[in-house]
Tab-separated table of C-alpha atoms in Angstrom:
chain	number	residue	atom	x	y	z
A	255	MET	CA	39.668	-6.339	13.002
A	256	LYS	CA	39.405	-6.647	16.807
A	257	ARG	CA	36.260	-8.968	16.414
A	258	TYR	CA	38.029	-11.158	14.244
A	259	LEU	CA	40.839	-11.462	16.168
A	260	LEU	CA	38.773	-12.241	19.175
A	261	ASP	CA	36.975	-14.851	16.945
A	262	HIS	CA	40.318	-16.446	15.925
A	263	LEU	CA	42.104	-16.140	19.501
A	264	VAL	CA	42.356	-19.783	19.614
A	265	SER	CA	43.823	-20.041	16.365
A	266	LEU	CA	46.510	-17.122	17.207
A	267	ILE	CA	47.365	-18.792	20.612
A	268	ILE	CA	47.980	-22.220	18.785
A	269	VAL	CA	50.160	-20.475	16.287
A	270	ILE	CA	52.371	-18.434	18.773
A	271	LEU	CA	52.690	-21.713	20.819
A	272	MET	CA	53.836	-23.691	17.625
A	273	MET	CA	56.505	-20.730	16.833
A	274	ALA	CA	57.524	-20.884	20.496
A	275	LEU	CA	57.797	-24.814	20.346
A	276	SER	CA	59.678	-24.528	16.863
A	277	TYR	CA	62.234	-22.211	18.538
A	278	PHE	CA	63.039	-24.385	21.633
A	279	MET	CA	63.148	-27.564	19.301
A	280	ALA	CA	65.741	-25.720	17.133
A	281	ASP	CA	67.777	-24.277	20.192
A	282	ALA	CA	67.571	-27.994	21.415
A	283	PHE	CA	69.432	-29.133	18.157
A	284	GLN	CA	72.019	-26.218	18.785
A	285	THR	CA	70.808	-24.570	15.351
A	286	SER	CA	72.279	-21.143	14.825
A	287	ARG	CA	70.577	-18.293	16.196
A	288	GLN	CA	70.369	-16.348	12.791
A	289	PHE	CA	68.475	-19.619	11.145
A	290	ILE	CA	66.156	-19.785	14.250
A	291	TYR	CA	65.223	-15.851	13.752
A	292	GLY	CA	64.796	-16.381	9.957
A	293	MET	CA	62.559	-19.306	10.385
A	294	LEU	CA	60.391	-17.408	13.105
A	295	VAL	CA	60.253	-14.201	10.694
A	296	VAL	CA	59.287	-16.524	7.813
A	297	GLU	CA	56.635	-18.137	9.744
A	298	GLY	CA	55.270	-14.895	11.328
A	299	ILE	CA	55.207	-13.492	7.856
A	300	GLY	CA	53.285	-16.649	6.522
A	301	CYS	CA	50.840	-16.899	9.188
A	302	LEU	CA	50.046	-12.791	9.168
A	303	SER	CA	49.654	-13.297	5.485
A	304	LEU	CA	47.400	-16.122	6.068
A	305	PHE	CA	45.297	-14.456	8.598
A	306	LEU	CA	45.394	-11.003	6.682
A	307	TYR	CA	43.901	-12.929	3.362
A	308	ASP	CA	41.098	-14.606	5.526
A	309	PHE	CA	40.212	-11.249	7.157
A	310	LEU	CA	40.047	-9.542	4.049
A	311	ARG	CA	37.785	-11.566	1.826
A	312	LYS	CA	35.576	-12.063	4.728
A	313	HIS	CA	35.404	-8.481	5.592
A	314	PHE	CA	34.628	-7.414	2.156
A	315	PHE	CA	31.675	-10.083	1.797
A	316	TYR	CA	30.211	-9.117	5.185
A	317	GLN	CA	30.808	-5.366	4.592
A	318	ASP	CA	29.028	-5.601	1.224
A	319	LEU	CA	26.179	-7.544	3.053
A	320	HIS	CA	25.556	-5.049	5.626
A	321	ASN	CA	25.421	-2.420	3.193
A	322	LYS	CA	23.024	-3.778	1.087
A	323	LEU	CA	21.033	-4.868	4.184
A	324	THR	CA	20.880	-1.161	5.379
A	325	HIS	CA	19.828	0.374	2.070
A	326	LEU	CA	17.461	-2.288	0.793
A	327	ASP	CA	14.025	-1.102	1.370
A	328	GLN	CA	12.860	-4.745	0.495
A	329	LYS	CA	15.310	-6.753	2.640
A	330	TYR	CA	13.786	-9.906	1.919
A	331	LEU	CA	15.810	-9.353	-1.796
A	332	LEU	CA	19.032	-9.295	-0.069
A	333	ASN	CA	20.051	-12.864	-1.228
A	334	GLU	CA	19.246	-11.867	-4.900
A	335	MET	CA	21.780	-9.429	-4.395
A	336	LEU	CA	24.685	-11.043	-2.930
A	337	GLU	CA	27.299	-12.929	-4.719
A	338	ARG	CA	27.636	-16.699	-3.598
A	339	PRO	CA	31.412	-16.003	-1.595
A	340	ARG	CA	34.302	-18.586	-1.792
A	341	PHE	CA	34.833	-19.148	1.743
A	342	TYR	CA	33.052	-22.223	3.671
A	343	GLU	CA	31.313	-20.025	6.315
A	344	GLY	CA	30.124	-17.417	3.694
A	345	GLN	CA	28.592	-20.191	1.535
A	346	VAL	CA	26.867	-21.633	4.622
A	347	LEU	CA	25.247	-18.238	5.105
A	348	TYR	CA	24.412	-17.467	1.667
A	349	ASP	CA	22.946	-21.236	1.351
A	350	THR	CA	20.828	-20.663	4.385
A	351	LEU	CA	19.359	-17.309	3.269
A	352	TYR	CA	18.638	-18.949	-0.079
A	353	GLN	CA	16.559	-21.672	1.527
A	354	ALA	CA	15.020	-19.229	4.043
A	355	ASN	CA	14.201	-17.025	0.969
A	356	LYS	CA	12.957	-19.741	-1.145
A	357	SER	CA	10.571	-21.145	1.405
A	358	MET	CA	9.222	-17.763	2.176
A	359	ASN	CA	8.459	-17.138	-1.505
A	360	GLU	CA	6.798	-20.488	-1.519
A	361	HIS	CA	4.683	-19.623	1.725
A	362	LEU	CA	3.679	-16.142	0.321
A	363	ALA	CA	2.870	-17.864	-3.358
A	364	GLU	CA	0.627	-20.310	-1.471
A	365	TYR	CA	-0.987	-17.334	0.686
A	366	GLU	CA	-1.585	-15.127	-2.482
A	367	ARG	CA	-3.404	-18.108	-4.160
A	368	GLU	CA	-5.658	-18.565	-1.195
A	369	LEU	CA	-6.088	-14.950	-0.848
A	370	THR	CA	-7.015	-14.603	-4.541
A	371	ASP	CA	-9.341	-17.446	-4.302
A	372	TYR	CA	-11.111	-15.868	-1.131
A	373	LYS	CA	-11.401	-12.382	-3.104
A	374	ASP	CA	-12.844	-14.375	-6.368
A	375	PHE	CA	-15.327	-15.939	-4.219
A	376	ILE	CA	-16.274	-12.674	-2.382
A	377	GLU	CA	-16.530	-10.807	-5.576
A	378	MET	CA	-18.840	-13.761	-7.297
A	379	TRP	CA	-20.826	-13.500	-4.336
A	380	ILE	CA	-21.501	-9.987	-4.349
A	381	HIS	CA	-22.501	-9.917	-8.145
A	382	GLN	CA	-25.092	-12.683	-7.105
A	383	VAL	CA	-26.425	-10.815	-4.313
A	384	LYS	CA	-26.908	-7.681	-6.472
A	385	THR	CA	-29.287	-9.529	-8.621
A	386	PRO	CA	-31.923	-10.072	-5.775
A	387	ILE	CA	-31.096	-6.435	-4.416
A	388	ALA	CA	-32.011	-5.273	-7.913
A	389	SER	CA	-35.263	-7.088	-8.165
A	390	LEU	CA	-36.449	-6.267	-4.420
A	391	SER	CA	-35.634	-2.552	-5.782
A	392	LEU	CA	-38.186	-2.576	-8.503
A	393	LEU	CA	-40.564	-4.188	-6.019
A	394	LEU	CA	-40.236	-1.650	-3.489
A	395	HIS	CA	-40.447	0.943	-6.243
A	396	HIS	CA	-43.884	-0.543	-7.307
A	397	GLU	CA	-45.128	-0.368	-3.755
A	398	HIS	CA	-43.809	3.134	-2.893
A	399	ASN	CA	-42.059	1.714	0.102
A	400	GLN	CA	-39.484	4.521	0.740
A	401	LYS	CA	-38.150	3.230	4.167
A	402	ALA	CA	-37.595	-0.126	2.914
A	403	LEU	CA	-35.852	1.321	-0.334
A	404	THR	CA	-33.521	3.504	1.976
A	405	GLN	CA	-32.540	0.397	3.900
A	406	LEU	CA	-32.056	-1.645	0.572
A	407	ASN	CA	-30.018	1.324	-0.671
A	408	ARG	CA	-27.948	0.882	2.307
A	409	ILE	CA	-27.430	-2.838	1.723
A	410	GLU	CA	-26.413	-2.078	-1.776
A	411	ASN	CA	-23.984	0.614	-1.057
A	412	TYR	CA	-22.109	-1.523	1.621
A	413	THR	CA	-21.873	-4.504	-1.007
A	414	SER	CA	-20.416	-1.989	-3.472
A	415	GLN	CA	-17.916	-0.871	-0.652
A	416	VAL	CA	-16.860	-4.602	-0.194
A	417	LEU	CA	-16.567	-4.933	-3.800
A	418	TYR	CA	-14.366	-1.816	-4.760
A	419	TYR	CA	-12.123	-2.452	-1.461
A	420	ILE	CA	-11.384	-5.894	-2.905
A	421	ARG	CA	-10.571	-4.265	-6.072
A	422	SER	CA	-8.349	-1.679	-5.039
A	423	GLN	CA	-6.564	-4.147	-2.905
A	424	SER	CA	-5.756	-6.319	-6.130
A	425	LYS	CA	-2.179	-6.256	-7.501
A	426	THR	CA	-3.828	-6.587	-11.275
A	427	LYS	CA	-5.443	-3.610	-12.672
A	428	ASP	CA	-9.227	-4.257	-12.896
A	429	TYR	CA	-9.894	-0.981	-14.375
A	430	LEU	CA	-9.937	0.478	-17.896
A	431	ILE	CA	-8.802	4.031	-18.649
A	432	LYS	CA	-10.711	5.347	-21.304
A	433	GLU	CA	-12.473	8.792	-22.180
A	434	VAL	CA	-15.297	9.471	-19.772
A	435	ASN	CA	-18.276	12.080	-19.975
A	436	LEU	CA	-18.719	13.855	-16.667
A	437	SER	CA	-21.967	14.529	-17.372
A	438	ASP	CA	-22.876	11.019	-18.117
A	439	VAL	CA	-21.554	9.579	-14.771
A	440	VAL	CA	-22.888	12.422	-12.493
A	441	ASN	CA	-26.239	11.749	-14.069
A	442	HIS	CA	-25.782	7.984	-13.255
A	443	VAL	CA	-25.172	8.803	-9.641
A	444	LEU	CA	-27.790	10.765	-9.161
A	445	VAL	CA	-30.430	8.600	-10.906
A	446	ARG	CA	-29.242	5.744	-8.199
A	447	ASN	CA	-29.628	8.191	-5.244
A	448	LYS	CA	-32.722	9.886	-6.423
A	449	ASP	CA	-35.026	8.300	-3.923
A	450	ASP	CA	-33.332	9.789	-0.958
A	451	LEU	CA	-32.541	13.039	-2.569
A	452	LEU	CA	-36.074	13.863	-3.457
A	453	ALA	CA	-37.416	11.959	-0.110
A	454	TYR	CA	-34.915	14.377	1.883
A	455	GLY	CA	-36.001	17.446	-0.294
A	456	PHE	CA	-32.319	18.173	-1.781
A	457	ASP	CA	-32.096	21.585	-3.473
A	458	PHE	CA	-29.905	20.526	-6.630
A	459	GLN	CA	-27.599	23.025	-8.218
A	460	ILE	CA	-25.715	21.385	-11.011
A	461	ASP	CA	-23.711	23.050	-13.546
A	462	PRO	CA	-23.235	21.906	-16.924
A	463	LEU	CA	-20.606	18.945	-17.010
A	464	ASP	CA	-20.354	18.143	-20.652
A	465	VAL	CA	-16.427	17.700	-20.515
A	466	ASN	CA	-14.369	14.474	-20.834
A	467	VAL	CA	-11.996	13.033	-18.725
A	468	TYR	CA	-9.593	9.877	-18.783
A	469	SER	CA	-10.843	7.512	-16.075
A	470	ASP	CA	-12.600	4.363	-15.438
A	471	ALA	CA	-16.430	5.141	-15.616
A	472	LYS	CA	-17.433	2.397	-13.151
A	473	TRP	CA	-14.732	3.409	-10.707
A	474	LEU	CA	-15.691	7.148	-10.949
A	475	GLU	CA	-19.231	6.336	-10.583
A	476	PHE	CA	-18.456	4.599	-7.680
A	477	ILE	CA	-16.363	7.395	-6.183
A	478	LEU	CA	-18.981	9.997	-6.880
A	479	ASP	CA	-21.601	7.776	-5.389
A	480	GLN	CA	-19.856	7.563	-2.030
A	481	ILE	CA	-19.495	10.964	-1.721
A	482	VAL	CA	-23.476	11.791	-2.777
A	483	SER	CA	-23.946	8.996	-0.116
A	484	ASN	CA	-22.195	11.009	2.530
A	485	ALA	CA	-24.034	14.135	1.307
A	486	ILE	CA	-27.327	12.392	2.173
A	487	LYS	CA	-26.250	10.775	5.164
A	488	TYR	CA	-24.827	14.023	6.888
A	489	ARG	CA	-27.482	16.421	5.848
A	490	LYS	CA	-29.273	19.039	7.656
A	491	GLU	CA	-32.592	20.884	7.108
A	492	HIS	CA	-33.034	22.123	3.590
A	493	PRO	CA	-30.148	20.322	2.409
A	494	VAL	CA	-28.337	21.739	-0.706
A	495	LEU	CA	-26.303	19.716	-3.141
A	496	LYS	CA	-23.935	21.604	-5.852
A	497	ILE	CA	-22.039	19.661	-8.621
A	498	TYR	CA	-19.621	21.887	-10.711
A	499	THR	CA	-16.296	21.952	-12.222
A	500	LYS	CA	-13.222	24.422	-12.124
A	501	GLU	CA	-10.231	24.479	-14.464
A	502	ASP	CA	-6.879	25.890	-14.618
A	503	GLN	CA	-4.067	25.146	-17.610
A	504	ASP	CA	-2.904	21.810	-16.122
A	505	HIS	CA	-5.986	20.631	-14.282
A	506	LEU	CA	-9.741	20.243	-14.210
A	507	SER	CA	-11.266	19.553	-10.686
A	508	LEU	CA	-14.955	18.243	-10.119
A	509	MET	CA	-16.387	19.580	-7.243
A	510	ILE	CA	-19.211	18.259	-5.095
A	511	GLU	CA	-20.592	20.540	-2.379
A	512	ASP	CA	-23.216	19.843	0.463
A	513	HIS	CA	-24.580	22.156	2.840
A	514	GLY	CA	-24.828	19.830	5.647
A	515	LEU	CA	-23.288	19.032	9.304
A	516	GLY	CA	-19.760	19.754	7.723
A	517	ILE	CA	-16.614	18.040	9.439
A	518	LYS	CA	-14.930	19.285	12.499
A	519	ALA	CA	-11.528	21.016	11.707
A	520	SER	CA	-9.876	18.482	13.842
A	521	ASP	CA	-11.310	15.396	11.934
A	522	LEU	CA	-10.203	16.731	8.513
A	523	PRO	CA	-6.748	15.329	8.435
A	524	GLN	CA	-7.969	11.812	9.221
A	525	VAL	CA	-11.115	11.508	6.818
A	526	PHE	CA	-9.274	9.222	4.523
A	527	LYS	CA	-8.110	6.742	7.097
A	528	ASN	CA	-9.097	3.301	7.386
A	529	SER	CA	-12.414	2.931	9.517
A	530	TYR	CA	-12.159	6.546	10.841
A	531	THR	CA	-15.683	8.074	11.559
A	532	GLY	CA	-14.579	11.008	13.563
A	533	TYR	CA	-17.459	13.250	15.427
A	534	ASN	CA	-19.968	12.659	12.610
A	535	GLY	CA	-19.642	9.044	13.110
A	536	HIS	CA	-21.061	9.275	16.752
A	537	ILE	CA	-24.039	11.071	15.529
A	538	GLU	CA	-24.713	8.650	12.336
A	539	SER	CA	-24.321	5.312	14.358
A	540	LYS	CA	-24.204	3.270	11.394
A	541	ALA	CA	-21.129	5.080	9.756
A	542	THR	CA	-18.206	2.464	8.931
A	543	GLY	CA	-15.572	5.211	7.976
A	544	MET	CA	-14.535	2.850	5.009
A	545	GLY	CA	-16.304	4.833	2.059
A	546	LEU	CA	-13.593	7.970	1.971
A	547	PHE	CA	-10.988	5.247	2.632
A	548	ILE	CA	-12.026	3.320	-0.407
A	549	VAL	CA	-12.465	6.689	-2.414
A	550	LYS	CA	-8.799	7.610	-1.908
A	551	LYS	CA	-7.499	4.328	-2.742
A	552	LEU	CA	-9.384	4.221	-6.127
A	553	CYS	CA	-8.369	7.731	-6.820
A	554	ASP	CA	-4.832	6.977	-6.085
A	555	ALA	CA	-4.832	4.026	-8.488
A	556	LEU	CA	-6.747	5.992	-11.180
A	557	GLY	CA	-4.069	8.797	-10.811
A	558	HIS	CA	-6.616	11.478	-9.724
A	559	GLN	CA	-6.201	13.723	-6.710
A	560	VAL	CA	-8.746	13.785	-4.051
A	561	SER	CA	-9.298	16.638	-1.240
A	562	ILE	CA	-11.780	17.603	1.165
A	563	ASP	CA	-12.636	21.321	2.658
A	564	SER	CA	-15.250	21.617	5.361
A	565	LYS	CA	-16.704	23.990	8.034
A	566	GLU	CA	-18.639	22.479	10.660
A	567	GLY	CA	-22.071	22.912	10.516
A	568	SER	CA	-21.785	24.789	7.350
A	569	TYR	CA	-20.433	23.092	4.320
A	570	THR	CA	-18.330	20.036	2.675
A	571	ILE	CA	-16.718	20.396	-0.678
A	572	VAL	CA	-15.195	17.109	-2.307
A	573	THR	CA	-12.735	17.895	-4.965
A	574	ILE	CA	-11.613	15.542	-7.410
A	575	THR	CA	-8.805	16.827	-9.654
A	576	PHE	CA	-7.882	15.258	-13.068
A	577	GLY	CA	-4.626	16.290	-15.014
A	578	LYS	CA	-4.794	17.628	-18.487
A	579	HIS	CA	-2.557	16.853	-21.405
A	580	ASP	CA	-2.403	13.039	-21.300
A	581	TYR	CA	-5.429	12.587	-18.859
A	582	PHE	CA	-7.871	14.916	-20.173
A	583	ILE	CA	-9.667	15.704	-23.276
A	584	ASN	CA	-11.789	18.992	-23.815
């Protein structure tokens, strides 16, 4: 109310001056005191009613605007939540917000179109690059060139990271949830990494995994491939890779355990952050910190839980948990 009165101070002064002028003019014409006082009371009540009506309708509109602005998480939707007021200043504000919101939406739509085109181009480029990578891989296998194969596998892994990062950022669901056999997915991942696993002398301890879960086979394969690649990258002498499952009444967990460098306790809370490499990243200079970040995003999109337990210099266990009932078939 105080701000309203200050905003209308000039109008109030003019009203008071006009009432004073009316008083002196009536007095100059020798009008009775009772009539003058009655006239001033009527004028005062009329002006007070006018100011009160104007204040209340503006107060309710701006109070509603303030409350919605305070409680809205997506504040750009404010204009959609308001009703167009009847008073002029409010209509000007409402129309201004509408035009600003419309302009922003058009700009965002154009930006999203450009971003979609860019993502489509990158995805198409990656698919085209994978063809010569596969051809080179066959050629290097034939020539038994393990060093070149290792570097080629790095290139393929990095291109896959870019591809799945783009897919994880997409608003449209680029995955298909269906029944997936864990044994088949794990075998595909091990076959893809067999050259490095055999070259570095990994001891495999793979439990029977003939169980089915609901997931996207390609996405899950990429997730496991990133985890196995990390086990290879951060190995020690006499490396060990264990893959097994645990289950309770509501969940089934796939555990990927390696006896490698492990992760420092101070780094564990950060491992799923974008581009976070931690202490091991200083040891492995080519580490990007993107692998586990993408793994977390894909697991979130698929409705799976992922966690890491590790002891520096001893082991790392990555656990992917699938829900039973609607998401699990035994």
